mmCIF file of C-alpha atoms in Angstrom:
data_model
loop_
_atom_site.group_PDB
_atom_site.id
_atom_site.type_symbol
_atom_site.label_atom_id
_atom_site.label_comp_id
_atom_site.label_asym_id
_atom_site.label_seq_id
_atom_site.Cartn_x
_atom_site.Cartn_y
_atom_site.Cartn_z
ATOM 1 C CA UNK W 1 0.000 0.000 0.000
ATOM 2 C CA UNK W 2 1.277 3.465 -0.842
ATOM 3 C CA UNK W 3 0.977 5.556 2.348
ATOM 4 C CA UNK W 4 1.425 8.716 0.280
ATOM 5 C CA UNK W 5 -1.891 7.936 -1.425
ATOM 6 C CA UNK W 6 -3.759 7.540 1.843
ATOM 7 C CA UNK W 7 -3.423 11.139 2.956
ATOM 8 C CA UNK W 8 -6.062 13.786 3.550
ATOM 9 C CA UNK W 9 -5.886 14.755 -0.103
ATOM 10 C CA UNK W 10 -8.463 13.452 -2.579
ATOM 11 C CA UNK W 11 -6.248 11.536 -5.011
ATOM 12 C CA UNK W 12 -8.622 11.334 -7.942
ATOM 13 C CA UNK W 13 -5.764 11.911 -10.371
ATOM 14 C CA UNK W 14 -3.203 9.851 -8.455
ATOM 15 C CA UNK W 15 -3.333 6.233 -9.597
ATOM 16 C CA UNK W 16 -4.255 3.834 -6.803
ATOM 17 C CA UNK W 17 -1.450 1.533 -5.600
ATOM 18 C CA UNK W 18 -3.156 -1.750 -6.557
ATOM 19 C CA UNK W 19 -2.783 -4.299 -9.293
ATOM 20 C CA UNK W 20 -5.243 -3.998 -12.156
ATOM 21 C CA UNK W 21 -7.103 -6.237 -14.546
ATOM 22 C CA UNK W 22 -9.042 -5.405 -17.683
ATOM 23 C CA UNK W 23 -12.753 -4.690 -17.370
ATOM 24 C CA UNK W 24 -14.504 -5.362 -20.665
ATOM 25 C CA UNK W 25 -17.589 -3.616 -22.004
ATOM 26 C CA UNK W 26 -20.206 -5.223 -24.279
ATOM 27 C CA UNK W 27 -18.800 -3.326 -27.280
ATOM 28 C CA UNK W 28 -15.386 -4.973 -26.795
ATOM 29 C CA UNK W 29 -13.567 -1.962 -25.332
ATOM 30 C CA UNK W 30 -11.886 -2.212 -21.958
ATOM 31 C CA UNK W 31 -10.506 -0.145 -19.077
ATOM 32 C CA UNK W 32 -8.214 -0.939 -16.170
ATOM 33 C CA UNK W 33 -9.994 -2.039 -12.987
ATOM 34 C CA UNK W 34 -8.192 -2.035 -9.653
ATOM 35 C CA UNK W 35 -8.131 -5.204 -7.570
ATOM 36 C CA UNK W 36 -8.808 -3.749 -4.122
ATOM 37 C CA UNK W 37 -8.481 -6.046 -1.093
ATOM 38 C CA UNK W 38 -11.526 -6.113 1.192
ATOM 39 C CA UNK W 39 -9.479 -4.691 4.067
ATOM 40 C CA UNK W 40 -8.737 -1.543 1.989
ATOM 41 C CA UNK W 41 -12.234 -0.959 0.611
ATOM 42 C CA UNK W 42 -13.307 1.443 3.356
ATOM 43 C CA UNK W 43 -10.294 3.728 2.998
ATOM 44 C CA UNK W 44 -10.563 3.746 -0.811
ATOM 45 C CA UNK W 45 -14.251 4.662 -0.509
ATOM 46 C CA UNK W 46 -13.386 7.468 1.918
ATOM 47 C CA UNK W 47 -10.734 8.798 -0.439
ATOM 48 C CA UNK W 48 -12.796 8.695 -3.632
ATOM 49 C CA UNK W 49 -16.404 9.284 -2.522
ATOM 50 C CA UNK W 50 -17.191 12.880 -3.560
ATOM 51 C CA UNK W 51 -20.256 13.531 -1.383
ATOM 52 C CA UNK W 52 -21.126 13.765 2.287
ATOM 53 C CA UNK W 53 -21.986 11.755 4.208
ATOM 54 C CA UNK W 54 -19.915 8.810 3.012
ATOM 55 C CA UNK W 55 -22.018 5.640 3.012
ATOM 56 C CA UNK W 56 -21.085 2.591 5.051
ATOM 57 C CA UNK W 57 -19.751 -0.430 3.194
ATOM 58 C CA UNK W 58 -22.874 -2.301 4.340
ATOM 59 C CA UNK W 59 -25.339 0.279 2.949
ATOM 60 C CA UNK W 60 -27.534 -0.619 0.004
ATOM 61 C CA UNK W 61 -27.655 1.768 -2.942
ATOM 62 C CA UNK W 62 -29.027 1.602 -6.450
ATOM 63 C CA UNK W 63 -27.279 2.207 -9.754
ATOM 64 C CA UNK W 64 -29.993 4.369 -11.291
ATOM 65 C CA UNK W 65 -28.811 3.584 -14.837
ATOM 66 C CA UNK W 66 -28.914 -0.184 -14.340
ATOM 67 C CA UNK W 67 -31.988 -0.003 -12.095
ATOM 68 C CA UNK W 68 -30.279 -2.516 -9.792
ATOM 69 C CA UNK W 69 -29.397 -2.378 -6.116
ATOM 70 C CA UNK W 70 -26.036 -3.334 -4.652
ATOM 71 C CA UNK W 71 -24.136 -3.252 -1.371
ATOM 72 C CA UNK W 72 -21.615 -0.372 -1.315
ATOM 73 C CA UNK W 73 -18.694 -2.739 -0.564
ATOM 74 C CA UNK W 74 -19.202 -4.193 -4.047
ATOM 75 C CA UNK W 75 -18.103 -0.929 -5.697
ATOM 76 C CA UNK W 76 -15.417 -1.012 -8.358
ATOM 77 C CA UNK W 77 -12.698 1.486 -9.228
ATOM 78 C CA UNK W 78 -11.345 2.021 -12.722
ATOM 79 C CA UNK W 79 -8.410 3.982 -14.090
ATOM 80 C CA UNK W 80 -9.517 5.965 -17.143
ATOM 81 C CA UNK W 81 -8.278 9.168 -18.744
ATOM 82 C CA UNK W 82 -5.736 9.595 -15.942
ATOM 83 C CA UNK W 83 -8.406 9.534 -13.205
ATOM 84 C CA UNK W 84 -9.674 7.002 -10.649
ATOM 85 C CA UNK W 85 -13.400 6.412 -11.199
ATOM 86 C CA UNK W 86 -15.595 5.051 -8.409
ATOM 87 C CA UNK W 87 -18.221 2.994 -10.210
ATOM 88 C CA UNK W 88 -21.037 0.549 -9.559
ATOM 89 C CA UNK W 89 -20.584 -3.201 -9.980
ATOM 90 C CA UNK W 90 -22.848 -2.826 -13.027
ATOM 91 C CA UNK W 91 -20.569 -0.274 -14.695
ATOM 92 C CA UNK W 92 -19.797 -2.407 -17.773
ATOM 93 C CA UNK W 93 -23.498 -2.723 -18.606
ATOM 94 C CA UNK W 94 -24.839 0.621 -17.372
ATOM 95 C CA UNK W 95 -21.991 3.123 -17.186
ATOM 96 C CA UNK W 96 -23.115 4.021 -13.638
ATOM 97 C CA UNK W 97 -20.503 5.973 -11.714
ATOM 98 C CA UNK W 98 -20.740 7.180 -8.107
ATOM 99 C CA UNK W 99 -22.873 10.157 -9.172
ATOM 100 C CA UNK W 100 -25.511 7.665 -10.319
ATOM 101 C CA UNK W 101 -25.840 5.904 -6.959
ATOM 102 C CA UNK W 102 -29.002 6.594 -5.020
ATOM 103 C CA UNK W 103 -30.035 5.298 -1.634
ATOM 104 C CA UNK W 104 -33.326 5.144 0.183
ATOM 105 C CA UNK W 105 -32.684 8.604 1.667
ATOM 106 C CA UNK W 106 -32.659 10.028 -1.862
ATOM 107 C CA UNK W 107 -35.761 8.258 -3.102
ATOM 108 C CA UNK W 108 -38.725 10.550 -3.470
ATOM 109 C CA UNK W 109 -41.999 9.095 -4.595
ATOM 110 C CA UNK W 110 -44.786 11.239 -5.973
ATOM 111 C CA UNK W 111 -48.302 10.352 -6.868
ATOM 112 C CA UNK W 112 -49.027 11.006 -10.535
ATOM 113 C CA UNK W 113 -51.873 13.370 -9.675
ATOM 114 C CA UNK W 114 -49.659 15.537 -7.402
ATOM 115 C CA UNK W 115 -48.241 17.509 -10.316
ATOM 116 C CA UNK W 116 -49.423 18.749 -13.647
ATOM 117 C CA UNK W 117 -47.849 20.825 -16.425
ATOM 118 C CA UNK W 118 -48.787 24.067 -14.636
ATOM 119 C CA UNK W 119 -46.363 23.139 -11.826
ATOM 120 C CA UNK W 120 -43.483 23.447 -14.247
ATOM 121 C CA UNK W 121 -43.252 27.149 -14.892
ATOM 122 C CA UNK W 122 -40.684 28.257 -17.396
ATOM 123 C CA UNK W 123 -40.100 31.813 -18.368
ATOM 124 C CA UNK W 124 -38.577 33.041 -21.543
ATOM 125 C CA UNK W 125 -35.613 35.260 -21.068
ATOM 126 C CA UNK W 126 -32.407 36.449 -22.513
ATOM 127 C CA UNK W 127 -29.561 33.911 -22.355
ATOM 128 C CA UNK W 128 -27.337 36.815 -21.317
ATOM 129 C CA UNK W 129 -29.143 36.760 -17.963
ATOM 130 C CA UNK W 130 -27.647 33.362 -17.109
ATOM 131 C CA UNK W 131 -24.777 33.954 -14.654
ATOM 132 C CA UNK W 132 -22.472 31.251 -16.036
#
């Protein structure tokens, strides 16, 4: 293990100190996937998880692209474009990265009759008014 990696910095662009294997996609392309020992999963999650609070390894989340649930400890990490990507176990089929994980605290259910088109008010304006 590279102790320099496990600092207070967020080493998204610093390649993890683990062996890799190829992860293949249905179209035949591949990326490097890190082989992370179970005993290091929590620290890797803490280093790469971009939101707060950080989930527990035992929490259940859903890859919203795959529409499938998984236990956080089953996450995968890839090395692509010079960056470590925290991804779902269904990444090869769905492309779901950490930003696509939802948990029961994020699930909001609405009845169909709660909203109608009038609830979505859009105003026409000048694009120059947009602050970005």
